[in-house]
XYZ file of C-alpha atoms in Angstrom:
605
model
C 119.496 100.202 116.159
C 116.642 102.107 115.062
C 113.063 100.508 116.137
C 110.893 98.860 112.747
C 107.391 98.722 112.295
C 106.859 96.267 111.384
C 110.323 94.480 112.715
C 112.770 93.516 110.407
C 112.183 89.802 110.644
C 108.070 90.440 109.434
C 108.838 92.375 106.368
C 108.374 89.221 104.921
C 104.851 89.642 105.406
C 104.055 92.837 103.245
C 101.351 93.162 100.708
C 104.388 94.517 98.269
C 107.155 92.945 98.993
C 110.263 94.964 99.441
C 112.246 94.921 95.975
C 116.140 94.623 95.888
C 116.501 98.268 96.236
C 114.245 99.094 99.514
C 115.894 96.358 101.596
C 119.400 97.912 100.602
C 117.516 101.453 102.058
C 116.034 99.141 104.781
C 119.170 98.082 106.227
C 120.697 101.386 105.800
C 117.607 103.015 108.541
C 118.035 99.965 110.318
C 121.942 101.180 111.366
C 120.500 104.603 112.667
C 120.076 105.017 116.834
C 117.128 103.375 118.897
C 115.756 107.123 118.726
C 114.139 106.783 115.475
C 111.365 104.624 114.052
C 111.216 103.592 110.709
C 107.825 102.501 109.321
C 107.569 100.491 106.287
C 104.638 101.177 104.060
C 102.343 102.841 105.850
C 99.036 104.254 104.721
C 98.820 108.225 104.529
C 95.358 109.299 102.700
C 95.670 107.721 99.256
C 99.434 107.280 99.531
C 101.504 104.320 100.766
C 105.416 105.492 101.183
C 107.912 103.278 101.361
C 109.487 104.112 105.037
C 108.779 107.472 106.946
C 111.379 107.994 109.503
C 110.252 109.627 112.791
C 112.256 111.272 115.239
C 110.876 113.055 118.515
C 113.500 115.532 118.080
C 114.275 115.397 114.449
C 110.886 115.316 113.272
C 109.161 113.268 110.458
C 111.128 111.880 106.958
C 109.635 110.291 104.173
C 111.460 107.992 101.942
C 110.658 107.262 97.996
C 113.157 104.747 97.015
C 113.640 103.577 93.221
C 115.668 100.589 92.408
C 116.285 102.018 89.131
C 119.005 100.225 86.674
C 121.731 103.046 86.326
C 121.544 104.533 82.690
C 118.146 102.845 81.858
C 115.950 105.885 82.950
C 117.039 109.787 81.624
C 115.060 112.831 82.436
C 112.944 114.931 79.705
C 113.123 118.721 79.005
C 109.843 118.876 80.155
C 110.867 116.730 83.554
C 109.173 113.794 82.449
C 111.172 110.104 83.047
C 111.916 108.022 80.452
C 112.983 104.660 80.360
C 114.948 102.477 78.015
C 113.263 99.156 76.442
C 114.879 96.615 74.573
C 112.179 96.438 71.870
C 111.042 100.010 71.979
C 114.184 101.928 72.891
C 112.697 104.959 74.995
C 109.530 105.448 76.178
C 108.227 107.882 78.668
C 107.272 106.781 81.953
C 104.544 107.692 84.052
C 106.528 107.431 87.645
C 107.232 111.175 89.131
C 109.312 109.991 92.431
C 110.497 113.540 93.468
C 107.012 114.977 92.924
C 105.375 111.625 94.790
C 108.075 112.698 97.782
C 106.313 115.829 97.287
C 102.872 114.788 97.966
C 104.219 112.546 100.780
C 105.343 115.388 102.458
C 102.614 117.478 101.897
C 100.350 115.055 103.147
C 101.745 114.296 106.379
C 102.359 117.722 107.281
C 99.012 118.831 106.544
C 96.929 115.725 107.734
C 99.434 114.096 110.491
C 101.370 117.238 111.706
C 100.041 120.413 111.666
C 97.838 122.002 114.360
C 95.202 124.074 112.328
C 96.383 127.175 112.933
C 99.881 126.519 111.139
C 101.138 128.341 108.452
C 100.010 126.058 105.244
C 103.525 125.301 103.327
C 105.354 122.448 105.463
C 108.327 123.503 107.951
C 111.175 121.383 107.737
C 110.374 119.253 110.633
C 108.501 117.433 107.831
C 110.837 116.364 104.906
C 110.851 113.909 102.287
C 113.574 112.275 99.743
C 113.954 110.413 96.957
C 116.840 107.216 96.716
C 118.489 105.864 94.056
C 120.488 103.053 95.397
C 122.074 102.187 92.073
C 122.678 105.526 91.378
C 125.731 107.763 92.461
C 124.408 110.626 94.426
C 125.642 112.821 91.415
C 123.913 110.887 88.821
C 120.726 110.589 91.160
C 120.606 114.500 91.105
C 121.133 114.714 87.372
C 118.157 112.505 86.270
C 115.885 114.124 88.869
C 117.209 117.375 88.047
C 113.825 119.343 86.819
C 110.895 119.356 88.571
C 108.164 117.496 86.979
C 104.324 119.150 88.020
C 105.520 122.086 90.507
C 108.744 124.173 91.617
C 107.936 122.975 95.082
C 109.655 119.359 94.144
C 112.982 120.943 94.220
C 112.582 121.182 98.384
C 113.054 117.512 98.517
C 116.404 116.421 98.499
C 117.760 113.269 96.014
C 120.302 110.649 96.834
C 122.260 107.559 95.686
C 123.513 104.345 96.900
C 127.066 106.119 97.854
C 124.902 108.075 99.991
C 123.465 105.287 101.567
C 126.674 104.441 102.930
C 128.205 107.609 103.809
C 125.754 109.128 105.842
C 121.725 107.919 106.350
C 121.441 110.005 109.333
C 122.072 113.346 107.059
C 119.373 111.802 104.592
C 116.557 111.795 107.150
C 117.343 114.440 109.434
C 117.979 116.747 106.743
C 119.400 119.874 107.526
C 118.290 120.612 110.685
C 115.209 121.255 112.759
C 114.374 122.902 115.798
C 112.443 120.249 118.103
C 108.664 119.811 117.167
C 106.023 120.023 118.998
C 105.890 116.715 121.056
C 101.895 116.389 120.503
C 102.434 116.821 116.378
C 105.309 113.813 116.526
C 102.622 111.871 118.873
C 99.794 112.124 116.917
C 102.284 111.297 113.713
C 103.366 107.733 115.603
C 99.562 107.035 116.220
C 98.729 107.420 112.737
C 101.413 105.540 111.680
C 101.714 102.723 114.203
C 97.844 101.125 113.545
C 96.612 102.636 116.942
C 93.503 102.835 118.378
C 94.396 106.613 119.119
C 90.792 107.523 120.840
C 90.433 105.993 124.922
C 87.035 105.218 123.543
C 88.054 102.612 121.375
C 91.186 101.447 122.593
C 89.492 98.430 122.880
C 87.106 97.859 120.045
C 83.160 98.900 120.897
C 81.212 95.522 121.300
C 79.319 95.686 118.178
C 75.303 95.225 118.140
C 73.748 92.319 116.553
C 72.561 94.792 113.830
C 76.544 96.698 113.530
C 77.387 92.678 113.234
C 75.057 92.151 110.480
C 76.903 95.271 108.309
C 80.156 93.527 109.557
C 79.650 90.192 108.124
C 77.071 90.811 105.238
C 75.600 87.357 106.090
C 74.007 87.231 102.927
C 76.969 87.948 100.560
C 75.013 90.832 99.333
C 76.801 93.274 96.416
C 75.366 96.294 97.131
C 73.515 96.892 100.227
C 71.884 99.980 101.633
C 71.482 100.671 105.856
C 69.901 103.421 107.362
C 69.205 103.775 111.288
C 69.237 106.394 113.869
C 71.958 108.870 115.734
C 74.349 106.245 117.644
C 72.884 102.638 116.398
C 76.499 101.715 115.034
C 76.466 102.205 111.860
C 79.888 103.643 111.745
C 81.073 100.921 113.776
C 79.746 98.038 111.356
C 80.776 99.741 108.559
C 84.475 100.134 109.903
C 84.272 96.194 111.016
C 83.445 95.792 107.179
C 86.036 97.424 105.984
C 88.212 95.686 108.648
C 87.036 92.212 107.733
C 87.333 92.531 103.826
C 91.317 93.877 104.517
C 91.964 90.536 106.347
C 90.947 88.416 103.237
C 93.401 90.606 101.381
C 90.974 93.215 99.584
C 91.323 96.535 98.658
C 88.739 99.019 100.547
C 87.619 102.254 100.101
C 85.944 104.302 102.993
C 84.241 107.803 101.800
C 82.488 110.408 103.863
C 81.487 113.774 102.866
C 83.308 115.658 105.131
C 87.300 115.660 105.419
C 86.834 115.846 109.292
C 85.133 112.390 109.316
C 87.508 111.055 107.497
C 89.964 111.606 110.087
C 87.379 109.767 112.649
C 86.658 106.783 109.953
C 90.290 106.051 109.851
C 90.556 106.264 113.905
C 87.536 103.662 113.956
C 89.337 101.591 110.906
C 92.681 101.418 112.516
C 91.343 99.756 115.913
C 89.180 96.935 113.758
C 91.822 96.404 111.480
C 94.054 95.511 114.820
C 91.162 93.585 116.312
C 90.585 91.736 113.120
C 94.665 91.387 112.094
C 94.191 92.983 109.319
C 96.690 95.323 106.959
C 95.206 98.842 107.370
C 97.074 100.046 104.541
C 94.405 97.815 102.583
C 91.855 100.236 103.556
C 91.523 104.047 102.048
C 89.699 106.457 104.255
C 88.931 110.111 102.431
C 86.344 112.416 101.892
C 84.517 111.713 97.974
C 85.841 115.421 96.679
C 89.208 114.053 98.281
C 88.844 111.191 96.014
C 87.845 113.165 93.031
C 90.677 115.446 93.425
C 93.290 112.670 93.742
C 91.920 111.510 90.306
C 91.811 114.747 88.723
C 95.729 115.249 89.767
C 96.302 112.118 88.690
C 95.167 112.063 85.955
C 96.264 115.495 84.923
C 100.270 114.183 85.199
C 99.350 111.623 82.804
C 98.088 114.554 79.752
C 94.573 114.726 80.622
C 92.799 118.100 80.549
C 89.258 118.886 81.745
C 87.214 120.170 79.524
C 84.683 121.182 82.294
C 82.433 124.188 81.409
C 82.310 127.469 83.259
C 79.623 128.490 85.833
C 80.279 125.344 88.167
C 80.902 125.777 91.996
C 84.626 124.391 93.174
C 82.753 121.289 94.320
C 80.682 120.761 91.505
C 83.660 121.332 89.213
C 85.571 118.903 90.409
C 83.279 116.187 90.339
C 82.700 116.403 86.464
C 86.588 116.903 85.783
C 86.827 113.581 88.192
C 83.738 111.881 85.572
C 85.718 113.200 82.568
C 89.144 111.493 83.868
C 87.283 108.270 84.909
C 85.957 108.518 81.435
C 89.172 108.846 79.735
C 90.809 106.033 81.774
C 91.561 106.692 84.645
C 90.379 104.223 87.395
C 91.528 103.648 90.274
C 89.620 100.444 91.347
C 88.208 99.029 94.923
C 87.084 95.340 95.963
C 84.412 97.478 98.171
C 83.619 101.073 98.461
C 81.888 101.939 101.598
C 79.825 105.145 102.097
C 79.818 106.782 105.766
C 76.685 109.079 106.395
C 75.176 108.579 103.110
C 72.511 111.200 103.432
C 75.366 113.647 102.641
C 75.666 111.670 99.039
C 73.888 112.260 96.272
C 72.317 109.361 93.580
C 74.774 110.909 90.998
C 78.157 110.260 93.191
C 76.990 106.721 94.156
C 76.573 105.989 90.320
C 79.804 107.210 89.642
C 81.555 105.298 92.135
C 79.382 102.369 91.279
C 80.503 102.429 87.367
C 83.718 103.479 87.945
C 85.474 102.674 91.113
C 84.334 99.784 92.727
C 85.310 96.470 90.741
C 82.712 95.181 88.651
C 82.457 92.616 91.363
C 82.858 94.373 94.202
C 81.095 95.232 97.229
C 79.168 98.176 98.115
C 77.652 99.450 101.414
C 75.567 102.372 101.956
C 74.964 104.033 105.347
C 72.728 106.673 105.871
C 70.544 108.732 108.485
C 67.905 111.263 106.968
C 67.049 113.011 109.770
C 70.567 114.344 109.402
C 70.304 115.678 105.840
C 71.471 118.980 106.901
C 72.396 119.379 103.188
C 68.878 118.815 102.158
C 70.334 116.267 99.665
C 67.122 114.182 99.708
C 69.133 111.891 97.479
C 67.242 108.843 99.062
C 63.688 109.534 99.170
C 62.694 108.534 95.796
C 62.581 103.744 95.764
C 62.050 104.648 91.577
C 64.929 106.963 91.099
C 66.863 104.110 93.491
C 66.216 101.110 91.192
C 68.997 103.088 88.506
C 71.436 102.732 91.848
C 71.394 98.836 91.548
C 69.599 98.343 95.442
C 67.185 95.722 95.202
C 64.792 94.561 98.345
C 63.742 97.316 100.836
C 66.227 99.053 103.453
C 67.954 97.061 106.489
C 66.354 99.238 109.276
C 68.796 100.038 112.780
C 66.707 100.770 115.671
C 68.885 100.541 118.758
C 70.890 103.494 119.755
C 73.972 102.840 121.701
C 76.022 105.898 121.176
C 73.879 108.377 123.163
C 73.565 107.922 126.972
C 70.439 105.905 127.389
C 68.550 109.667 129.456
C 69.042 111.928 126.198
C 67.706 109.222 123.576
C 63.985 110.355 124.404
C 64.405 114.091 124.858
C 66.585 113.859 120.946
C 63.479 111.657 119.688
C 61.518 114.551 121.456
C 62.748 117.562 120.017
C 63.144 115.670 116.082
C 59.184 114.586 116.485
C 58.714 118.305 117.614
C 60.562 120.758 115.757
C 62.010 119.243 112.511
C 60.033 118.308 109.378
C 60.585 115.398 106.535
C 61.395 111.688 107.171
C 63.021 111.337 110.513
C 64.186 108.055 112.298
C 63.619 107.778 116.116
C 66.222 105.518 118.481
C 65.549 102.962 120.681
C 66.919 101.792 123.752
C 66.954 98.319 123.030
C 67.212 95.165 126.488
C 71.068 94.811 124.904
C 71.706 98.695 125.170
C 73.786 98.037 128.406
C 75.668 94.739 127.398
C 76.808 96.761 124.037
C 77.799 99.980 125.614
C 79.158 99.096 129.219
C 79.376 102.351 129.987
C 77.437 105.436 131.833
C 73.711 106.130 130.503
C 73.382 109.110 132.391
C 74.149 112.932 131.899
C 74.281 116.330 133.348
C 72.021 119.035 131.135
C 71.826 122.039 131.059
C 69.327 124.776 128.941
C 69.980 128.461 128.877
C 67.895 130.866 126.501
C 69.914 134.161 125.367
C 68.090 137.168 123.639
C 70.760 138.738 121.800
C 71.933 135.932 119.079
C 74.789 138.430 118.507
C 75.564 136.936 122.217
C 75.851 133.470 120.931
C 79.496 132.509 120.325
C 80.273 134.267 123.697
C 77.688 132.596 125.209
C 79.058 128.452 124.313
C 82.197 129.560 125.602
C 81.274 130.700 128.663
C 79.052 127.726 129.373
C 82.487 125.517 128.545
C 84.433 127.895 130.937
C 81.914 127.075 133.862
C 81.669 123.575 133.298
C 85.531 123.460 133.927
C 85.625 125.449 137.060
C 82.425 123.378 138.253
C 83.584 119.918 137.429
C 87.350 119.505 138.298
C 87.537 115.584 137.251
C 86.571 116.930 133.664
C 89.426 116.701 131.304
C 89.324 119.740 128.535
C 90.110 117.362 126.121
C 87.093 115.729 127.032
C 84.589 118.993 125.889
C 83.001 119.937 122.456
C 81.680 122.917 121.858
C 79.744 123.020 118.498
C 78.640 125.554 116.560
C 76.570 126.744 113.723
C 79.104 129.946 112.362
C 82.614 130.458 111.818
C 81.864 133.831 113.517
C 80.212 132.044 116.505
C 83.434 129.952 116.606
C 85.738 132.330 117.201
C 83.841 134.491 119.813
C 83.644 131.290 121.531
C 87.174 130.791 120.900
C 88.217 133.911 122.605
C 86.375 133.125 125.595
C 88.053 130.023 126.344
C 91.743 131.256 125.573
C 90.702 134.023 128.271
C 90.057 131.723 130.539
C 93.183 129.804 130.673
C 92.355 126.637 128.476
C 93.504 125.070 125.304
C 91.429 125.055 121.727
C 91.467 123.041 119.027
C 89.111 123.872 116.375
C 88.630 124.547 112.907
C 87.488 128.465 112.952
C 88.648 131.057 111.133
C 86.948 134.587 109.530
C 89.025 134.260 107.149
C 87.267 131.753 104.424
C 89.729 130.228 102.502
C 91.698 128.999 106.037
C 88.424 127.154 106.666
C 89.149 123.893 104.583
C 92.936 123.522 105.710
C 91.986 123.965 109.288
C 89.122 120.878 109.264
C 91.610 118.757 107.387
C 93.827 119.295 110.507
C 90.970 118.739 113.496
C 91.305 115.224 115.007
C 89.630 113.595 117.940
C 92.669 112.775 120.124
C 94.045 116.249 120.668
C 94.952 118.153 123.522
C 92.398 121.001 124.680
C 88.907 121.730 124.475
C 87.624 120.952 120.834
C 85.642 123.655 118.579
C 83.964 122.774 115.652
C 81.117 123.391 113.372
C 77.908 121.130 113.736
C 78.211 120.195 109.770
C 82.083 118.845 110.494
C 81.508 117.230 113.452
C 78.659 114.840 111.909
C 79.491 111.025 112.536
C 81.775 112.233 115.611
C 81.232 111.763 119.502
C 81.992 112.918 122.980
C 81.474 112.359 126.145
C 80.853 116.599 126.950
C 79.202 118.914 124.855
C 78.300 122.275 124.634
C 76.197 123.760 121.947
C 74.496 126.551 119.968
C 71.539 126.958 118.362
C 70.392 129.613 116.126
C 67.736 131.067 113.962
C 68.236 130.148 110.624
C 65.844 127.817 108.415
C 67.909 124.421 108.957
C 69.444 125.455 112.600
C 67.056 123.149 114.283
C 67.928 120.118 111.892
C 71.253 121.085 113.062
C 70.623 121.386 116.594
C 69.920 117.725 116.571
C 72.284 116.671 114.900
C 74.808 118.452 117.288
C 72.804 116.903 120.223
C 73.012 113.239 119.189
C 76.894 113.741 119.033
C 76.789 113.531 122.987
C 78.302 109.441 124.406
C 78.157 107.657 127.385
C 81.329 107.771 129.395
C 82.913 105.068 131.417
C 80.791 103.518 133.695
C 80.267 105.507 137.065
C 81.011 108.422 135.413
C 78.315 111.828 133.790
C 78.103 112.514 130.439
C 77.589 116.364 130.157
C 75.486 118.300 127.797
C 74.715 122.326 127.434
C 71.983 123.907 125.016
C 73.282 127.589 124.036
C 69.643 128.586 122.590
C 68.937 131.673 120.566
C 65.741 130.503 119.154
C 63.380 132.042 121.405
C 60.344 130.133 119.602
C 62.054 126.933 120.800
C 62.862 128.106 124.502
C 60.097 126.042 126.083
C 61.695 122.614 124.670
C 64.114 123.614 127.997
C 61.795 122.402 130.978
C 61.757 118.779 129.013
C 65.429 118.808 128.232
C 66.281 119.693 131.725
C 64.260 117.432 133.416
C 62.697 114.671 131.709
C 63.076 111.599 134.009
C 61.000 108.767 132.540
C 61.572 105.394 134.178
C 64.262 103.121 132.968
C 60.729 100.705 132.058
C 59.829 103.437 129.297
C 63.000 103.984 128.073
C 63.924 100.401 127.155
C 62.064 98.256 123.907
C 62.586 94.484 124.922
């Protein structure tokens, strides 16, 4: 009997309820072997199938079912459904189930499955199907017949009820697959099975009093705006929010502005939503222009059509076609809307997701950090351009760092008060630093200066390749290397394959790869870990190597990329390298290397 998650006796407990069709498709997975798990209603992005099948050798299989009345529904020229009303006789319906399968598949594959150097179109060890349990398999066919937004619909297969009982093992396996990958179907079953995924927070981080304060909102507030330093929690509170609103039942929204995050948000989601008992399918974790181009697509299938003007980047674009479609009706609406490094948002997107998204009484929850505006946004800086964003009262103010290894907090407050210009925030290491983190406040540095910054990307991975062979307890999977170029990326890339070891990362020369290679980077894979400093904002690890270069924001950068750095387990070294081609900066290296204040000066009681 095939394994259920949840088990068959606590489907009773779903937000939806299972209609009369899905527990006919139900008990039809339920008769396949112990080798496949079926999960019921997970949460994938913005999508919530009804089962996905998963098979270690037969790969992944989502399932649209719709208990549609036979001969109440027919199929336009156009593909378009229709369905048949007693007072209205036929009108057209907005439901698209093969081209939902569609996006199902899509998803999964790209998001869940693929390593990020896979070809982009999914292989068949990702399928998806539509059932029509009171349909014949014939009729099924015929009123899904056309495709209804793209050709690519016709790739997923369409059954009926007779199928059901002839053969569900031919429905999900398809026809055929040769094995996957055994860390794709892993990181698949994480996803879906509510996981903790990262060893960090297999067990929830012990939040700070001030992370508890964003958890719990102690003061019912509507819309509240935090800002603090590198490592004080925020993340953490914020995903204990989110966590604690989906137990009452509410519908949550997590943004960031950069897909990678995403992935990281929904990691840190997941594990509270487990600690709190929570439904993480309450809870939707995506980047904003993932967001805006869900309701774009969305609302194109239902006739809308952007009237955006030329001479707009991609990114730009898409926000005003996502205004126009909010405008016109479509709304997709939140209980709460939390925003994830806020200093990435502007005052525009916050109004639009404050007019449009979030219910009119909902909850909001900023986040930010300004000395990480590597974007230069500045969107926060003005209190009279704020009053039009609905904050009232003055910002909560973090202090504490906990992330960071209690040695490097000074020498990052060091090189920000030194180097970088505009507002910046400096951490503290507060008397509870050690009861929060319960884990290793030391590290191993190391500074090297290069002249040639054509040397750079060379350079990181060489340093990765010799802390390897000099540390042999150090897992690759434990290493970051982070870097400022694409091009840097891959010459560090190369180094590392050389060498013998493993790389997962999100570079490519080749542009347009770029974005469907950081859409596939998450934090629990196998090998040493590439990525740019910009992506890897809001992440952590325990070993990190990175570059620095000479452009006009690489020192904002090089901060950023050196607060990333976390305390292991207790007993063990955190390890950070400085790659450094900015020669002007090259005497920073004699207080990186060996600052050594007592444990007296490092701590604010």
């Amino acid at each position: 009997m095939a394994i259920f998650k949840p088990s068959l006796c606590d489907l009773g407990q779903l937000v939806t309820p299972l209609n009369a069709g899905e527990q006919c498709v139900a008990r039809a997975l339920s008769s396949l072997d112990d080798g496949w798990t079926i999960y019921v209603q997970p949460r994938i992005a913005h999508d919530i199938p009804d089962f996905i099948a998963v098979h270690d050798h037969y790969g992944v299989c989502a399932v649209e079912v719709k208990d549609w009345a036979n001969a109440g529904y027919r199929q336009t020229d156009d593909g378009a459904i229709e369905y048949r009303s007693c007072e209205s006789g036929w009108s057209r319906s907005t439901e698209m189930p093969r081209y939902q399968a569609y996006r199902y598949r899509s998803t999964i594959f790209d998001q869940f499955f693929a390593l990020p150097g896979d070809n982009q179109r999914p292989t068949v060890a990702v399928r998806a199907v539509v059932v029509l349990p009171q349909y014949a398999n014939e009729g099924a066919r015929k009123l899904l017949a056309r495709p209804s937004v793209t050709d690519d619909e016709l790739a997923i297969e369409v059954w009926g009820g007779n199928g059901l009982k002839q053969s569900i093992e031919q429905i999900v396996r398809g026809r055929g697959c040769p094995i996957p990958r055994p860390e794709s179907i892993e990181r698949v079953k994480r996803h879906l099975a509510k996981s903790e995924i990262l060893a960090e927070i297999e067990s929830p981080a012990q939040l700070s009093r001030d992370a508890k304060d964003i958890a719990t909102n102690p003061r019912n507030a509507r819309i509240r705006r935090v800002r603090g330093p590198a490592g004080c929690g925020k993340s953490f509170g914020l995903a204990a929010r989110a966590a604690s609103l989906a137990a009452t039942g509410r519908q949550v929204l997590v943004l960031s502005f950069n897909a990678t995050l995403s992935n990281y948000l929904r990691t840190l989601v997941n594990a509270r939503c487990q600690e709190y008992g929570a439904n993480p399918t309450l809870v939707t974790v995506t980047s904003f222009h993932g967001l805006c181009h869900r309701i774009v697509d969305d609302a194109e299938r239902a006739g809308f059509v952007s009237t955006c003007p030329p001479g707009h980047d991609d990114f730009d674009a898409l926000v005003i076609e996502a205004e126009e479609a909010l405008n016109a009706g479509t709304v997709p609406r939140f209980d709460a809307v939390l925003i994830d490094e806020g200093q990435d948002f502007t005052l525009e997107w916050w109004n639009l997701l404050r007019h449009h998204i979030v219910r009119p009484d909902g909850e909001m929850l900023l986040v930010a950090d300004p000395t990480q505006d590597v974007y230069e946004k500045q969107a926060w800086t003005d209190n009279e351009r704020m009053l039009g964003a609905g904050f009232s009262g003055p910002w909560t103010e973090l202090k504490g760092s906990y992330r960071m290894p209690g040695d490097i907090v000074p020498i990052a407050n060091a090189f920000a008060q030194r180097y970088l210009t505009g507002e910046r925030l400096s951490g503290e290491v507060l008397g509870d630093h050690d009861d929060v983190v319960q884990r290793s406040s030391a590290t191993q540095r190391h500074w090297s200066n290069i002249d040639r910054i054509c040397d750079l990307g060379k350079s990181i991975g060489q340093e990765v390749v010799r802390l390897l062979a000099e540390n042999p307890t150090l897992s690759p999977r434990d290493i970051v290397f982070l870097c400022e170029s694409h091009n840097d990326g891959v010459d560090a890339v190369a180094e590392i394959e050389a060498a013998g070891h493993a790389v997962h990362h999100i570079f490519s020369n080749h542009k347009p790869a770029r974005p469907m290679r950081k859409r596939r980077f998450w934090p629990d894979a196998d090998g040493v870990k590439g990525c740019t400093v910009h992506s890897f904002k809001g992440w952590e690890t325990p070993a990190l190597v990175m570059g620095i270069r000479r452009s006009e924001n690489s020192r904002r950068l090089a901060y950023v990329a050196m607060t990333r750095i976390a305390g292991r387990a207790s007993g063990s070294v955190g390890y950070l390298s400085v790659v450094n081609g900015d020669l002007q900066i090259a005497g920073f290296q004699s207080t990186f290397e060996h600052w050594a204040a007592p444990r007296a000066e490092l701590r604010v009681l």
